[in-house]
Amino acid sequence: MSMIDPFGRRIEYLRVSVTDRCDFRCTYCMAEDMTFLPKRDLLSLEELDRLCTVFIEKGVRKLRLTGGEPLVRRNIMELVRGMSRHLESGALHELTLTTNGSQLARFAGELALAGVKRINVSIDTLDPDKFKAITRRGDLSIVMKGLDAAQAAGLHVKLNAVALKNFNDREIPSLMRWAHGRGMDLTVIETMPMGEIDQDRTDMYMPLSVLREQLDEEFTLTELPFRTGGPARYVSVAETGGRLGFITPLTHNFCEGCNRVRVTCTGTLYMCLGQDDAADLRTPMRASEGNELLANAIDEAILRKPKGHDFVIDRLTRKPTVSRHMSVTGG
Ligand SMILES: Nc1nc2c(ncn2[C@@H]2O[C@H](COP(=O)(O)OP(=O)(O)OP(=O)(O)O)[C@@H](O)[C@H]2O)c(=O)[nH]1
Ligand SMILES: C[S@@+](CC[C@H](N)C(=O)[O-])C[C@H]1O[C@@H](n2cnc3c(N)ncnc32)[C@H](O)[C@@H]1O
Ligand code: SF4
Ligand code: SF4
């Protein structure tokens, strides 16, 4: 029953974008003016539960809810609580989410009670004005309260920061010291060209190989075998005693170890974050009460999983070849 793609990679990690909406408009992720999907096109929470359950029956062991902002989806805790039955049965090994933290103060306790052990929170800067500028509408003090609540609830928090040239690249050491001081891992991420935003992406791209060289001058970094099942490669930092992860789709492709696929809030399956090919799962799911058609559609799609991404910015049009925004598939 397990899902193996044409390159022999076992698919055990499902990322579900439960909404394309978000209360922030991070400049590298979205344009200021976004047209979101009409609510009527969304899968219901029951349908998302059914879809995830079929994937778990087919071998998914790690499930991440993302978005858009997963915690702005109405009644999202119903889905989280529903999925915790698969944790209890042992079929699912990890249930987690990636969030901008704006709603964490409200949800952290409930997430922990539902069996979530670990979450990823995206913070690109500790400067409140820069935070407002990069998110266009976020309030850092609210996210900080969310982090406090998450840690008080016993959740392990990993911070995500997208490395942005001339914006936060020089701040990464202080962000790392701060995260490690609070017992949180930090992963830095290369910006990926997905969807049109309001500026030229090449201006903000910071290769992490350059950041690594800068960090090597100040810190003692040692490669670690530690893995989460995600794409980050970790080092230990002797000076802080913490862990730093690098997500480098562009400078150091990690596709050969890919173990994941993504489903959007409309039931579209993307076999790769960095390609536009997709399969409609909503139609086969709604066509019958049983799950056979759905399971067959998943099997057919997995056979089309590409070897790797196609993250390129067209030289002439300056547009990314992957046209959808990161928020559609949740990263
Ligand atoms: N190119 C590429 N980027 C990915 C992939 N999975 C995650 N990312 C990027 O990694 C960044 C962090 O993603 P997260 O949602 O925190 O997930 P994760 O890194 O898998 O999480 P962990 O379970 O903590 O390892 C985001 O910018 C994602 O877009 C992937 O399969 N391919
Ligand atoms: C799309 S967001 C969705 C979850 C949630 N709203 C958040 O920000 O954590 C998931 C992750 O993708 C990252 N991201 C968004 N756009 C990106 C891009 N163009 N390149 C690299 N990472 C990106 C975000 O920083 C975040 O860590
Ligand atoms: S990165 Fe996350 S918080 Fe920022 S706009 Fe995209 S979906 Fe929203
Ligand atoms: S870019 Fe595509 S193939 Fe590469 S790791 Fe991400 S999802 Fe997998």
Coordinates of C-alpha atoms and ligand atoms in Angstrom, one line a residue:
M1 CA 0.0 0.0 0.0
S2 CA 3.0 2.4 0.4
M3 CA 3.6 5.2 -2.1
I4 CA 6.9 4.9 -4.0
D5 CA 7.7 7.3 -6.8
P6 CA 9.4 6.4 -10.1
F7 CA 12.8 7.3 -8.5
G8 CA 12.3 4.9 -5.7
R9 CA 11.5 7.6 -3.1
R10 CA 9.0 6.6 -0.4
I11 CA 6.4 9.2 0.2
E12 CA 5.8 9.5 4.0
Y13 CA 5.3 13.2 4.5
L14 CA 2.1 15.1 3.5
R15 CA 1.9 18.8 3.7
V16 CA -1.7 20.2 3.6
S17 CA -2.4 23.8 2.9
V18 CA -5.7 24.2 4.8
T19 CA -6.3 27.7 3.5
D20 CA -4.7 30.0 0.9
R21 CA -5.6 33.0 3.1
C22 CA -3.4 34.8 5.5
D23 CA -3.5 37.7 7.9
F24 CA 0.0 38.7 6.8
R25 CA 1.3 39.6 3.3
C26 CA 5.0 38.8 3.6
T27 CA 6.7 40.5 0.7
Y28 CA 8.6 37.4 -0.5
C29 CA 5.5 35.2 -0.4
M30 CA 2.6 37.4 -1.6
A31 CA 1.7 40.5 -3.4
E32 CA -0.1 43.3 -1.5
D33 CA -3.3 42.7 -3.4
M34 CA -4.1 39.0 -3.5
T35 CA -7.2 37.3 -4.9
F36 CA -8.0 34.4 -2.7
L37 CA -10.1 31.4 -3.5
P38 CA -13.9 31.7 -3.0
K39 CA -14.8 29.9 0.2
R40 CA -17.2 27.6 -1.8
D41 CA -14.2 26.1 -3.6
L42 CA -12.6 24.9 -0.3
L43 CA -12.8 21.3 0.8
S44 CA -14.7 21.0 4.0
L45 CA -12.9 20.0 7.2
E46 CA -14.6 16.6 6.9
E47 CA -13.2 16.2 3.4
L48 CA -9.7 17.3 4.5
D49 CA -9.9 14.7 7.2
R50 CA -11.0 12.0 4.7
L51 CA -8.2 13.0 2.3
C52 CA -5.5 12.9 5.1
T53 CA -6.8 9.6 6.4
V54 CA -6.5 8.0 2.9
F55 CA -2.9 9.3 2.7
I56 CA -2.1 7.9 6.1
E57 CA -3.6 4.5 5.1
K58 CA -1.2 4.8 2.1
G59 CA 1.9 5.3 4.3
V60 CA 2.1 8.9 5.3
R61 CA 3.8 9.1 8.7
K62 CA 4.3 12.8 9.1
L63 CA 1.5 15.4 8.5
R64 CA 2.0 19.1 8.5
L65 CA -0.8 21.6 8.3
T66 CA 0.2 24.9 6.6
G67 CA -1.3 27.5 4.4
G68 CA -1.7 30.5 4.0
E69 CA -2.0 30.7 7.7
P70 CA -3.4 27.4 9.0
L71 CA -4.7 29.0 12.2
V72 CA -6.9 31.4 10.4
R73 CA -8.9 28.6 8.9
R74 CA -12.3 28.5 10.7
N75 CA -12.6 25.6 13.2
I76 CA -9.2 24.3 12.2
M77 CA -8.9 22.5 15.6
E78 CA -11.6 20.1 14.5
L79 CA -9.2 18.8 11.9
V80 CA -6.3 18.7 14.3
R81 CA -8.3 16.9 16.9
G82 CA -9.5 14.5 14.2
M83 CA -6.0 13.7 13.1
S84 CA -4.9 13.0 16.6
R85 CA -6.8 9.6 16.4
H86 CA -4.1 8.5 13.9
L87 CA -1.4 9.5 16.4
E88 CA -3.1 7.5 19.0
S89 CA -3.4 4.4 16.7
G90 CA 0.3 4.7 15.9
A91 CA -0.4 5.1 12.2
L92 CA 0.8 8.7 12.2
H93 CA 4.1 9.5 13.8
E94 CA 4.0 13.3 13.8
L95 CA 1.3 15.9 13.5
T96 CA 2.6 19.4 13.2
L97 CA 2.1 22.8 11.7
T98 CA 3.9 25.8 10.3
T99 CA 2.5 29.1 11.4
N100 CA 3.2 32.8 11.4
G101 CA 2.4 32.8 15.1
S102 CA -0.2 35.5 15.1
Q103 CA -2.9 33.2 16.5
L104 CA -0.7 31.0 18.7
A105 CA -1.5 32.6 22.0
R106 CA -5.1 31.4 21.5
F107 CA -4.3 27.9 20.1
A108 CA -1.1 26.7 21.6
G109 CA -2.7 24.9 24.6
E110 CA -5.3 23.2 22.4
L111 CA -2.6 22.1 19.9
A112 CA -0.6 20.5 22.7
L113 CA -3.7 18.8 24.1
A114 CA -4.4 17.3 20.6
G115 CA -1.0 15.6 20.5
V116 CA 1.0 18.2 18.6
K117 CA 4.6 18.2 20.0
R118 CA 6.5 20.5 17.7
I119 CA 5.6 23.5 15.6
N120 CA 7.5 25.8 13.2
V121 CA 7.1 29.5 13.5
S122 CA 8.2 32.0 10.9
I123 CA 10.0 35.0 12.1
D124 CA 12.4 36.8 9.8
T125 CA 13.5 39.6 12.1
L126 CA 13.4 40.7 15.7
D127 CA 13.1 44.4 14.9
P128 CA 9.4 45.3 15.3
D129 CA 9.5 47.9 12.5
K130 CA 11.2 45.6 10.0
F131 CA 8.8 42.8 11.0
K132 CA 5.9 45.1 10.2
A133 CA 7.6 46.0 6.9
I134 CA 8.3 42.4 5.8
T135 CA 4.9 41.0 6.8
R136 CA 3.1 44.2 5.7
R137 CA 0.6 43.8 8.6
G138 CA 2.1 41.6 11.3
D139 CA 2.7 42.7 14.9
L140 CA 5.9 41.2 16.4
S141 CA 4.7 41.6 20.0
I142 CA 1.6 39.4 19.3
V143 CA 3.8 36.7 17.7
M144 CA 6.1 36.9 20.8
K145 CA 3.1 36.3 23.0
G146 CA 2.3 33.3 20.8
L147 CA 5.8 31.9 21.2
D148 CA 5.5 32.3 25.0
A149 CA 2.2 30.4 25.0
A150 CA 3.6 27.7 22.8
Q151 CA 6.6 27.1 25.0
A152 CA 4.5 27.3 28.1
A153 CA 2.3 24.6 26.6
G154 CA 5.3 22.4 26.2
L155 CA 5.5 22.6 22.4
H156 CA 9.0 22.4 20.8
V157 CA 9.4 25.4 18.6
K158 CA 11.6 25.7 15.5
L159 CA 12.0 29.2 14.0
N160 CA 12.0 29.7 10.2
A161 CA 13.7 32.7 8.7
V162 CA 13.9 33.4 5.0
A163 CA 17.3 34.9 4.3
L164 CA 16.8 38.2 2.5
K165 CA 19.7 40.1 1.0
N166 CA 20.1 43.5 2.5
F167 CA 17.2 43.0 4.8
N168 CA 18.0 40.4 7.5
D169 CA 21.2 38.7 6.3
R170 CA 23.3 40.5 8.8
E171 CA 20.8 39.9 11.6
I172 CA 20.9 36.0 11.3
P173 CA 23.6 35.7 14.0
S174 CA 21.5 37.7 16.5
L175 CA 18.3 35.9 15.6
M176 CA 20.2 32.6 16.1
R177 CA 21.6 33.6 19.5
W178 CA 18.2 34.7 20.6
A179 CA 16.5 31.5 19.3
H180 CA 19.1 29.2 20.9
G181 CA 18.9 31.2 24.1
R182 CA 15.2 30.2 24.3
G183 CA 15.8 26.6 23.4
M184 CA 14.6 26.8 19.9
D185 CA 16.2 25.5 16.7
L186 CA 16.5 28.0 13.8
T187 CA 16.4 27.2 10.1
V188 CA 17.3 29.7 7.5
I189 CA 15.7 29.3 4.1
E190 CA 16.6 30.4 0.6
T191 CA 13.9 32.4 -1.2
M192 CA 12.3 30.4 -3.9
P193 CA 10.9 32.0 -7.0
M194 CA 7.2 31.2 -6.8
G195 CA 4.4 33.5 -8.0
E196 CA 4.5 37.1 -8.8
I197 CA 5.1 39.6 -6.0
D198 CA 5.6 43.3 -6.1
Q199 CA 9.3 43.4 -6.6
D200 CA 12.1 41.7 -8.5
R201 CA 12.9 38.5 -6.6
T202 CA 16.5 38.5 -7.7
D203 CA 17.1 41.6 -5.5
M204 CA 16.2 39.7 -2.3
Y205 CA 17.8 36.3 -3.1
M206 CA 20.6 35.5 -0.7
P207 CA 22.5 32.2 -1.4
L208 CA 23.0 30.4 1.9
S209 CA 26.5 29.3 0.8
V210 CA 27.4 33.0 1.3
L211 CA 25.7 33.1 4.7
R212 CA 27.4 29.9 5.7
E213 CA 30.8 31.5 4.9
Q214 CA 30.0 34.5 7.1
L215 CA 28.8 32.4 10.0
D216 CA 31.9 30.2 9.8
E217 CA 34.0 33.3 10.6
E218 CA 32.1 33.9 13.8
F219 CA 30.9 30.5 15.0
T220 CA 32.1 26.9 15.2
L221 CA 29.6 24.9 13.1
T222 CA 29.7 21.2 12.9
E223 CA 27.5 19.1 10.6
L224 CA 25.0 16.9 12.4
P225 CA 23.3 13.7 11.2
F226 CA 20.1 15.0 12.8
R227 CA 17.0 15.0 10.5
T228 CA 13.4 15.8 10.9
G229 CA 12.1 14.3 7.7
G230 CA 12.1 17.8 6.2
P231 CA 14.7 19.3 3.8
A232 CA 16.9 21.1 6.4
R233 CA 20.5 20.0 6.9
Y234 CA 21.6 20.9 10.4
V235 CA 24.8 22.0 12.2
S236 CA 25.5 22.4 15.8
V237 CA 26.8 25.8 17.0
A238 CA 29.4 25.4 19.7
E239 CA 29.1 29.0 20.9
T240 CA 25.3 28.8 21.6
G241 CA 24.8 25.1 22.1
G242 CA 21.9 25.1 19.6
R243 CA 21.1 23.7 16.2
L244 CA 21.0 25.7 13.0
G245 CA 19.3 24.3 9.8
F246 CA 19.9 25.3 6.2
I247 CA 17.2 24.9 3.6
T248 CA 19.0 25.3 0.3
P249 CA 16.8 24.3 -2.7
L250 CA 18.8 26.5 -5.0
T251 CA 22.5 26.3 -3.9
H252 CA 22.4 22.7 -2.7
N253 CA 19.5 20.7 -4.1
F254 CA 18.0 18.1 -1.8
C255 CA 15.5 16.6 -4.1
E256 CA 17.1 13.2 -4.3
G257 CA 15.9 12.5 -0.8
C258 CA 12.4 13.9 -1.3
N259 CA 9.8 12.1 0.7
R260 CA 6.8 14.5 0.4
V261 CA 3.8 15.7 -1.5
R262 CA 1.3 18.5 -1.0
V263 CA -2.4 18.9 -1.0
T264 CA -4.1 22.3 -1.3
C265 CA -7.3 23.4 0.4
T266 CA -9.2 22.6 -2.9
G267 CA -7.9 19.1 -3.0
T268 CA -5.3 19.5 -5.6
L269 CA -2.2 17.3 -5.2
Y270 CA 1.1 18.8 -6.1
M271 CA 3.8 16.2 -6.5
C272 CA 6.5 18.8 -6.2
L273 CA 6.7 22.3 -4.6
G274 CA 8.8 23.5 -7.5
Q275 CA 6.7 22.3 -10.4
D276 CA 3.2 23.2 -11.7
D277 CA 2.0 19.7 -12.5
A278 CA -0.9 18.7 -10.3
A279 CA -3.7 16.1 -9.9
D280 CA -7.3 16.8 -8.9
L281 CA -8.3 14.7 -5.9
R282 CA -11.5 16.5 -5.2
T283 CA -13.4 15.1 -8.2
P284 CA -12.6 11.4 -7.5
M285 CA -13.2 12.0 -3.8
R286 CA -16.7 13.5 -4.4
A287 CA -17.6 10.9 -7.1
S288 CA -18.1 8.1 -4.6
E289 CA -18.6 7.5 -0.9
G290 CA -15.9 4.9 -0.9
N291 CA -12.2 5.8 -1.2
E292 CA -11.1 3.5 -4.1
L293 CA -11.3 6.2 -6.8
L294 CA -9.4 8.6 -4.6
A295 CA -6.7 6.1 -3.8
N296 CA -6.3 5.2 -7.5
A297 CA -6.0 8.9 -8.3
I298 CA -3.3 9.3 -5.7
D299 CA -1.4 6.2 -7.0
E300 CA -1.5 7.6 -10.6
A301 CA -0.2 11.0 -9.5
I302 CA 2.7 9.6 -7.5
L303 CA 3.9 7.9 -10.6
R304 CA 4.2 11.4 -12.1
K305 CA 6.3 12.8 -9.3
P306 CA 9.2 14.6 -11.0
K307 CA 12.8 14.2 -10.0
G308 CA 13.2 17.8 -8.8
H309 CA 12.1 21.3 -8.9
D310 CA 12.1 23.9 -11.7
F311 CA 12.8 27.1 -9.8
V312 CA 13.9 29.5 -12.5
I313 CA 13.2 33.2 -13.2
D314 CA 12.7 33.7 -16.9
R315 CA 15.4 36.1 -18.1
L316 CA 13.2 38.0 -20.5
T317 CA 9.9 38.3 -18.6
R318 CA 11.6 38.3 -15.1
K319 CA 8.7 36.1 -14.0
P320 CA 9.2 32.8 -12.1
T321 CA 8.4 29.6 -14.0
V322 CA 6.4 28.4 -11.1
S323 CA 3.4 30.6 -11.3
R324 CA 1.5 29.9 -8.1
H325 CA 2.4 31.6 -4.8
M326 CA 4.0 29.7 -2.0
S327 CA 0.8 30.2 0.1
V328 CA -1.2 28.0 -2.3
T329 CA 0.9 24.9 -1.4
G330 CA 2.1 26.1 2.0
G331 CA 5.8 25.8 1.3
Ligands
LIG1 N1 12.1 23.2 -2.2 C1 11.5 22.7 -1.2 N2 11.3 23.5 -0.1 C2 10.7 22.9 0.9 C3 10.2 21.6 0.9 N3 9.6 21.3 2.1 C4 9.7 22.5 2.8 N4 10.4 23.4 2.1 C5 10.6 24.8 2.5 O1 11.2 24.8 3.8 C6 10.8 25.9 4.5 C7 10.4 25.4 5.9 O2 9.3 24.6 5.8 P1 8.5 24.1 7.1 O3 7.0 24.3 6.8 O4 9.0 24.7 8.3 O5 8.7 22.5 7.0 P2 10.0 21.6 7.2 O6 11.2 22.3 7.0 O7 9.7 20.4 6.4 O8 9.8 21.2 8.7 P3 10.6 20.2 9.7 O9 9.7 19.1 9.9 O10 10.8 21.0 10.9 O11 11.9 19.8 9.0 C8 9.6 26.6 3.7 O12 10.1 27.7 3.1 C9 9.3 25.5 2.7 O13 8.8 26.1 1.6 C10 10.4 20.9 -0.2 O14 10.0 19.7 -0.4 N5 11.1 21.5 -1.3
LIG2 C1 4.0 29.8 3.0 S1 4.3 29.8 4.8 C2 2.8 29.1 5.4 C3 2.7 28.9 6.9 C4 2.7 30.2 7.7 N1 1.8 31.2 7.1 C5 4.1 30.7 7.9 O1 4.4 31.8 7.4 O2 4.8 30.0 8.6 C6 5.5 28.5 5.1 C7 6.9 28.9 5.0 O3 7.2 29.3 3.7 C8 8.2 30.3 3.7 N2 8.1 31.0 2.5 C9 7.1 31.7 2.0 N3 7.4 32.2 0.7 C10 8.7 31.8 0.5 C11 9.5 31.9 -0.7 N4 9.2 32.5 -1.7 N5 10.7 31.2 -0.6 C12 11.1 30.5 0.5 N6 10.3 30.4 1.6 C13 9.1 31.0 1.6 C14 7.7 31.1 4.9 O4 8.7 32.0 5.4 C15 7.3 30.0 5.9 O5 8.4 29.7 6.7
SF4_3 S1 4.9 33.4 4.6 FE1 3.1 32.7 5.8 S2 2.6 34.5 7.0 FE2 3.8 35.2 5.3 S3 2.3 35.8 3.8 FE3 3.0 33.7 3.3 S4 1.5 32.4 4.2 FE4 1.3 34.4 5.2
SF4_4 S1 11.6 20.7 -4.7 FE1 10.2 19.1 -5.3 S2 11.4 17.2 -5.5 FE2 12.7 18.8 -4.5 S3 12.4 18.3 -2.3 FE3 10.9 19.9 -2.8 S4 9.0 18.7 -3.4 FE4 10.8 17.3 -3.4

